[in-house]
Short mmCIF file of C-alpha atoms in Angstrom, two decimals:
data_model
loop_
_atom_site.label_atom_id
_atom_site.label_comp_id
_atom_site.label_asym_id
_atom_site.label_seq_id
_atom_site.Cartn_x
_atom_site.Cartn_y
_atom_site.Cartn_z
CA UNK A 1 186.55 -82.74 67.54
CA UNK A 2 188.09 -79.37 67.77
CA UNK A 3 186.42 -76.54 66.92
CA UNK A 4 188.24 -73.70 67.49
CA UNK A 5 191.59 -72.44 68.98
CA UNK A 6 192.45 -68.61 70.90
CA UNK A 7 196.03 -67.97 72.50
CA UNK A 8 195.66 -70.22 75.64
CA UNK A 9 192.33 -72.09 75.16
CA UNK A 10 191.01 -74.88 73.04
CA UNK A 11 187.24 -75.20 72.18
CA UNK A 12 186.05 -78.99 71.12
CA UNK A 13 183.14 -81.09 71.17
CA UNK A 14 182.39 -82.40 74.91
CA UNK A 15 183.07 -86.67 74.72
CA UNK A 16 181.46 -88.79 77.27
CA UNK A 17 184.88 -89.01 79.26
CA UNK A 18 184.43 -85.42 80.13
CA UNK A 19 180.88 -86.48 82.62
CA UNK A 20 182.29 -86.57 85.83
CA UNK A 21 183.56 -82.80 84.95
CA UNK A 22 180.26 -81.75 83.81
CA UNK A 23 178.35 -83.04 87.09
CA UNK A 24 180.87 -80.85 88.45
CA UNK A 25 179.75 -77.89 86.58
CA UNK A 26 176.27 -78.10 86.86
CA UNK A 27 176.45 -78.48 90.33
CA UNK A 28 178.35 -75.18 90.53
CA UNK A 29 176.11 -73.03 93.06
CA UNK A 30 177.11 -70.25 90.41
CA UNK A 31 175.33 -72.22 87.82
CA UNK A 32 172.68 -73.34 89.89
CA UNK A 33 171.87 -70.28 90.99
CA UNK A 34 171.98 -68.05 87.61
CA UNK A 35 171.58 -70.41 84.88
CA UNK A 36 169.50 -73.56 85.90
CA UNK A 37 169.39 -76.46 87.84
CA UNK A 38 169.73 -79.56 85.68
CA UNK A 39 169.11 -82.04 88.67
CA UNK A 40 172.23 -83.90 87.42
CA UNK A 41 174.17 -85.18 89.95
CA UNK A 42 175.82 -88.86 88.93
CA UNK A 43 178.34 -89.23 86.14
CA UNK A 44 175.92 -91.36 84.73
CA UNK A 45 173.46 -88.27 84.63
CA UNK A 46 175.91 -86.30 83.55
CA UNK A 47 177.02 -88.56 80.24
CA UNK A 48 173.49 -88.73 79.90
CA UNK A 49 173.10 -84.94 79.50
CA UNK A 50 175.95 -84.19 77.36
CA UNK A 51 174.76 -87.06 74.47
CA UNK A 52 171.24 -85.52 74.77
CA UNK A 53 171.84 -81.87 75.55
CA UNK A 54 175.30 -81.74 73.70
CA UNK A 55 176.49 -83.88 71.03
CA UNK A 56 173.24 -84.17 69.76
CA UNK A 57 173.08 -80.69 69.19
CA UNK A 58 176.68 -80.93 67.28
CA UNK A 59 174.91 -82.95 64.74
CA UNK A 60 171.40 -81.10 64.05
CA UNK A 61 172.43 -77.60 64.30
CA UNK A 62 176.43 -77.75 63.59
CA UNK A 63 177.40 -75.58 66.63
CA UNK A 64 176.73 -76.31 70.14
CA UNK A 65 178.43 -75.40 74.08
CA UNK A 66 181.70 -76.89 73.48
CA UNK A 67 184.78 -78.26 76.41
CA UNK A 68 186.88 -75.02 77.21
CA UNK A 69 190.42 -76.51 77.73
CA UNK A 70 193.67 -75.18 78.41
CA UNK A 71 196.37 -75.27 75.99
CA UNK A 72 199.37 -75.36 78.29
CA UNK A 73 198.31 -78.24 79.85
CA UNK A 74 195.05 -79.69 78.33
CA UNK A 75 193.26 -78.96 81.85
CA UNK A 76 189.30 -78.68 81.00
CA UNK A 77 188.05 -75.73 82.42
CA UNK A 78 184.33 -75.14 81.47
CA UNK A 79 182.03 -74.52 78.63
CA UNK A 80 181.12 -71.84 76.07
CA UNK A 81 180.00 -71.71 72.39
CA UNK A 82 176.32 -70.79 71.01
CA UNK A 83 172.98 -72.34 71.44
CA UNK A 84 169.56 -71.88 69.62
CA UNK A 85 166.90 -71.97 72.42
CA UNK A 86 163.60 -72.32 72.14
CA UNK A 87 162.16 -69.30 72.61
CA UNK A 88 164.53 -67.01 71.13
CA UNK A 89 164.62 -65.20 67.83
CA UNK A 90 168.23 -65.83 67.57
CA UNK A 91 171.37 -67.95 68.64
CA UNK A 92 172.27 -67.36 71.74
CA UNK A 93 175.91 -67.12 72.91
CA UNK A 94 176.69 -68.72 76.63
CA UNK A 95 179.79 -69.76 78.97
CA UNK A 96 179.71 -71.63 82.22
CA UNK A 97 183.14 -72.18 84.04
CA UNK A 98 183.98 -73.61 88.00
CA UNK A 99 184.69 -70.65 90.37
CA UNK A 100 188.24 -71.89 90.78
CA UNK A 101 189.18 -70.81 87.63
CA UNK A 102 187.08 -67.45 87.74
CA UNK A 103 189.91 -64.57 87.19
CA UNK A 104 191.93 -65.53 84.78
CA UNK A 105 189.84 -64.18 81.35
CA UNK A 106 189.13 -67.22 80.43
CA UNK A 107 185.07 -66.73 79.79
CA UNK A 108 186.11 -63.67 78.09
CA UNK A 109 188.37 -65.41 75.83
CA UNK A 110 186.32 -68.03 75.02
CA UNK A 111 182.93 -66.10 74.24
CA UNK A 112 184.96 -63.28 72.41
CA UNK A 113 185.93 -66.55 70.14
CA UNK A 114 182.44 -67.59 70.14
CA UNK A 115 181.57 -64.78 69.00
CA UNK A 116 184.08 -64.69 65.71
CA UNK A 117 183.61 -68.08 65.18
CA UNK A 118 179.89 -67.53 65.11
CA UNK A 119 180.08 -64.83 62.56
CA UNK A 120 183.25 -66.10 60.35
CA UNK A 121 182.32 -69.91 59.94
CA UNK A 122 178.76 -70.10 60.85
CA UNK A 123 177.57 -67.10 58.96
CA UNK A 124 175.55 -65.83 61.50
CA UNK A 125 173.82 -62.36 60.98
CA UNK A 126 172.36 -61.71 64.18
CA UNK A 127 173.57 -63.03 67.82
CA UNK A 128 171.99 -62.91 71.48
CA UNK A 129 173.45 -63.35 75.06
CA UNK A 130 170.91 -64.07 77.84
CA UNK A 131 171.88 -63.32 81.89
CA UNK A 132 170.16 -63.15 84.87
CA UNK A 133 169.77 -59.78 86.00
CA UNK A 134 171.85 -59.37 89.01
CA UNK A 135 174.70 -61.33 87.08
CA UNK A 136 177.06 -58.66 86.15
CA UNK A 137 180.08 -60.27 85.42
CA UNK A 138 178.44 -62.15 82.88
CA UNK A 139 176.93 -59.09 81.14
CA UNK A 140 180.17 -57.12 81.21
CA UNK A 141 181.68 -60.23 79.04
CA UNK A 142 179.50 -59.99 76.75
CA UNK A 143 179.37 -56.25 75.93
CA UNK A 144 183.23 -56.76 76.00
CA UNK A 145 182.55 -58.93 73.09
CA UNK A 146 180.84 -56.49 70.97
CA UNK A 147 176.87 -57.08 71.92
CA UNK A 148 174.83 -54.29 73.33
CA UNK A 149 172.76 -54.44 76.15
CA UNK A 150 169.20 -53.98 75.53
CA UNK A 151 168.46 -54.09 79.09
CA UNK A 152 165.93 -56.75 81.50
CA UNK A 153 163.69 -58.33 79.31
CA UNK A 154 160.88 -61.35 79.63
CA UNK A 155 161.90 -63.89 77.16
CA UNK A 156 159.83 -66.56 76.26
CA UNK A 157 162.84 -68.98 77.00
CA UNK A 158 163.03 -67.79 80.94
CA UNK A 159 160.39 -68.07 83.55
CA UNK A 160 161.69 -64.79 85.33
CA UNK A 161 162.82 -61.69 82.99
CA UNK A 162 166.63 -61.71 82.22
CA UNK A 163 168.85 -59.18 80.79
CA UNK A 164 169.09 -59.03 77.18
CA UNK A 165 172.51 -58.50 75.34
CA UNK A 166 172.43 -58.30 71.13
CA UNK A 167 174.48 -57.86 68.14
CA UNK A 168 173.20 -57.27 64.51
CA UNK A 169 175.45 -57.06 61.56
CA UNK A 170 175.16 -53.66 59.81
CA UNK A 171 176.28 -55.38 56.31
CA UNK A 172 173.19 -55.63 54.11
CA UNK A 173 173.85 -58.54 51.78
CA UNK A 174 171.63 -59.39 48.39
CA UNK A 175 170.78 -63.05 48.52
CA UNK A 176 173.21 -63.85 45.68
CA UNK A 177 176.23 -62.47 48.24
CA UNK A 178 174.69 -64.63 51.29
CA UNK A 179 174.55 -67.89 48.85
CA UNK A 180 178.48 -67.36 47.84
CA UNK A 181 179.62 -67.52 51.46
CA UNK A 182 176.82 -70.58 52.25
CA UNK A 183 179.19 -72.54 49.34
CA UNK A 184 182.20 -70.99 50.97
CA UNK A 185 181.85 -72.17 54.19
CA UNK A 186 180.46 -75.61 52.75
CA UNK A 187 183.47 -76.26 51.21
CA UNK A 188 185.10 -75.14 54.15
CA UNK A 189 183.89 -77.87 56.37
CA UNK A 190 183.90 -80.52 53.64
CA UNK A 191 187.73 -79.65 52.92
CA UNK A 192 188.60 -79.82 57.12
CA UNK A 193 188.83 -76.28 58.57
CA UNK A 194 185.48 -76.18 59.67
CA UNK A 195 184.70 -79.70 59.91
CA UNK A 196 182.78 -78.92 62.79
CA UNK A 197 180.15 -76.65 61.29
CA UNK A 198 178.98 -78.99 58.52
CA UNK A 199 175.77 -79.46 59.08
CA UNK A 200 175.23 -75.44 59.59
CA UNK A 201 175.56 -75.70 55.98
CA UNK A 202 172.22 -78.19 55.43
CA UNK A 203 168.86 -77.55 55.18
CA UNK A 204 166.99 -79.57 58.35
CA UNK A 205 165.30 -81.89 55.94
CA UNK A 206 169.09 -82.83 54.83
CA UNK A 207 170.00 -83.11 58.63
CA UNK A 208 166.48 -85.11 59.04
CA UNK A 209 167.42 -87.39 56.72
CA UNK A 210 171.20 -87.47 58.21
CA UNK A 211 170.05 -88.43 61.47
CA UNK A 212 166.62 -91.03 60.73
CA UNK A 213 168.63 -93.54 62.85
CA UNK A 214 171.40 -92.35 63.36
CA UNK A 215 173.26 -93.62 66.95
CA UNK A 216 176.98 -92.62 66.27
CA UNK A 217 177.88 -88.99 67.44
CA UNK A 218 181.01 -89.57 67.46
CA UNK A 219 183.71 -86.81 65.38
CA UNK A 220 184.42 -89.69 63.00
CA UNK A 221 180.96 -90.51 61.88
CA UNK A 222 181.47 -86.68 60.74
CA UNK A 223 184.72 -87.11 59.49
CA UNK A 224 183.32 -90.03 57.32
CA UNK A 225 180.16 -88.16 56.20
CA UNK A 226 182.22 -85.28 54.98
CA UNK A 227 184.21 -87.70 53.11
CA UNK A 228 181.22 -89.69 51.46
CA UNK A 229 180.46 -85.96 50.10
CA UNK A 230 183.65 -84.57 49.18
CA UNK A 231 182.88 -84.46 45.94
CA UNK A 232 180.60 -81.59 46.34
CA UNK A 233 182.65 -79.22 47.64
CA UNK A 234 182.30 -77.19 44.92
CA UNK A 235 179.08 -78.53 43.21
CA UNK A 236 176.99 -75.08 41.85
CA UNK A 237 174.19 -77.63 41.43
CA UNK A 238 173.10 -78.08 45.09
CA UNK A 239 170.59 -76.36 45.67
CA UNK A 240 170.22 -73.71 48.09
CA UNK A 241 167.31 -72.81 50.12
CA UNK A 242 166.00 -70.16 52.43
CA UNK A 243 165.19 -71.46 55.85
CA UNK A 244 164.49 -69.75 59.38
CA UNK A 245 168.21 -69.74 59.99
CA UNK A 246 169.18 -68.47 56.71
CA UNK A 247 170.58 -70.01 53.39
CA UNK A 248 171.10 -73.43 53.87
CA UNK A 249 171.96 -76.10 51.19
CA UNK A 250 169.88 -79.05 50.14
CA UNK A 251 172.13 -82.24 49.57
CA UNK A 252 170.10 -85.14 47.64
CA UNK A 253 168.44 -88.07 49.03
CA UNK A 254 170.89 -90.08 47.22
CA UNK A 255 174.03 -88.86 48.23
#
């Protein structure tokens, strides 16, 4: 599923075809050395990490690291979107890409998209980026962005303290404001734009109740949920509710 377009790159959800790339990746000494190792190193592994670590997180959160490719050619080049991790107050933007495409912009590109996307469709108010200390080129992407560096910091989602990068929006918005842009974006990804963010939309009882069972992760078991509730695009009675992440709406059990 696509999620998101710039002037060269394409942003979609990762697909299981895309595992022997991803052992790649996470074998990158780069990544090993300043994200994590993820002991993956099989395509098996690897398909195995992206359903649990990726698509699942398409479904319960609406917004996920996503397949960075190349328009020109449809070449996948590495990863980037936004993650909530546990541990941190807020979502946290991220980018991982093989050194032999280091260079180019790309991981600029890609997070400075994140980073509209995030704010634009997803109706985030507040944003983080993470690094390890000594990695600089990272950091300088992400204050290129827009974030500000708040300097080394121990996070509760790191072992060792990592440098801290955040962005706050300056807008204060009354509830009523931050509900009209929740039903906004709703119909947004009921209607196909955003297809990709609707369950951003839904309070996590709704995406509990979405998922009790659920085994197909696929982009057209979302296509076909949006369609089963295409009718509420523009419903004013669902309900909306405050949650941890913000306004969310409540769809019915029955629905």
């Amino acid at each position: 599923m696509e999620v998101l377009r710039t002037a060269r790159l394409r942003l979609r959800w990762f697909r299981q075809s895309d595992a022997a790339f991803v052992r790649g990746l996470l074998n990158e000494p780069a990544w090993i050395e300043h994200i994590y190792d993820a002991q993956v190193r099989t395509d098996e592994q690897a398909a195995a990490w992206i359903r649990e670590r990726l698509e699942a997180r398409y479904w319960l959160l609406g917004f996920g690291f996503w397949a960075v490719e190349r328009l020109e050619d449809g070449e996948l080049l590495g990863l980037a979107g936004v993650i909530q991790r546990e541990g941190l107050p807020y979502p946290d933007i991220g980018y991982g890409f093989p050194a032999r495409f280091w260079g180019h912009g790309y991981a600029r590109e890609a997070a400075s998209a994140t980073f509209d996307y995030c704010r634009q469709v997803l109706g985030m108010r507040h944003l983080m980026g993470t690094t390890a200390p000594e990695n600089h080129p990272s950091g300088r992407v992400l204050v290129a962005i827009g974030m500000t560096d708040e300097g080394e910091q121990q996070t509760e989602a790191h072992e060792g303290l990592s440098r801290v990068y955040t962005w706050h929006d300056p807008i204060e918005r009354s509830d009523a404001e931050e509900i009209a842009a929740l039903r906004l974006r709703w119909r947004a990804a009921l209607t196909g734009p955003a297809r990709a963010a609707l369950t951003a939309c839904l309070t996590p009882e709704t995406v509990d109740r979405v998922m009790a069972s659920r085994t197909d992760l696929s982009p057209q078991a979302l296509d076909h949920l949006a369609q089963r509730w295409a009718a509420l695009a523009d419903d004013p009675t669902l309900r909306a509710v405050r949650t941890p992440a913000g306004w969310r709406l409540d769809v019915p059990a029955d629905r």
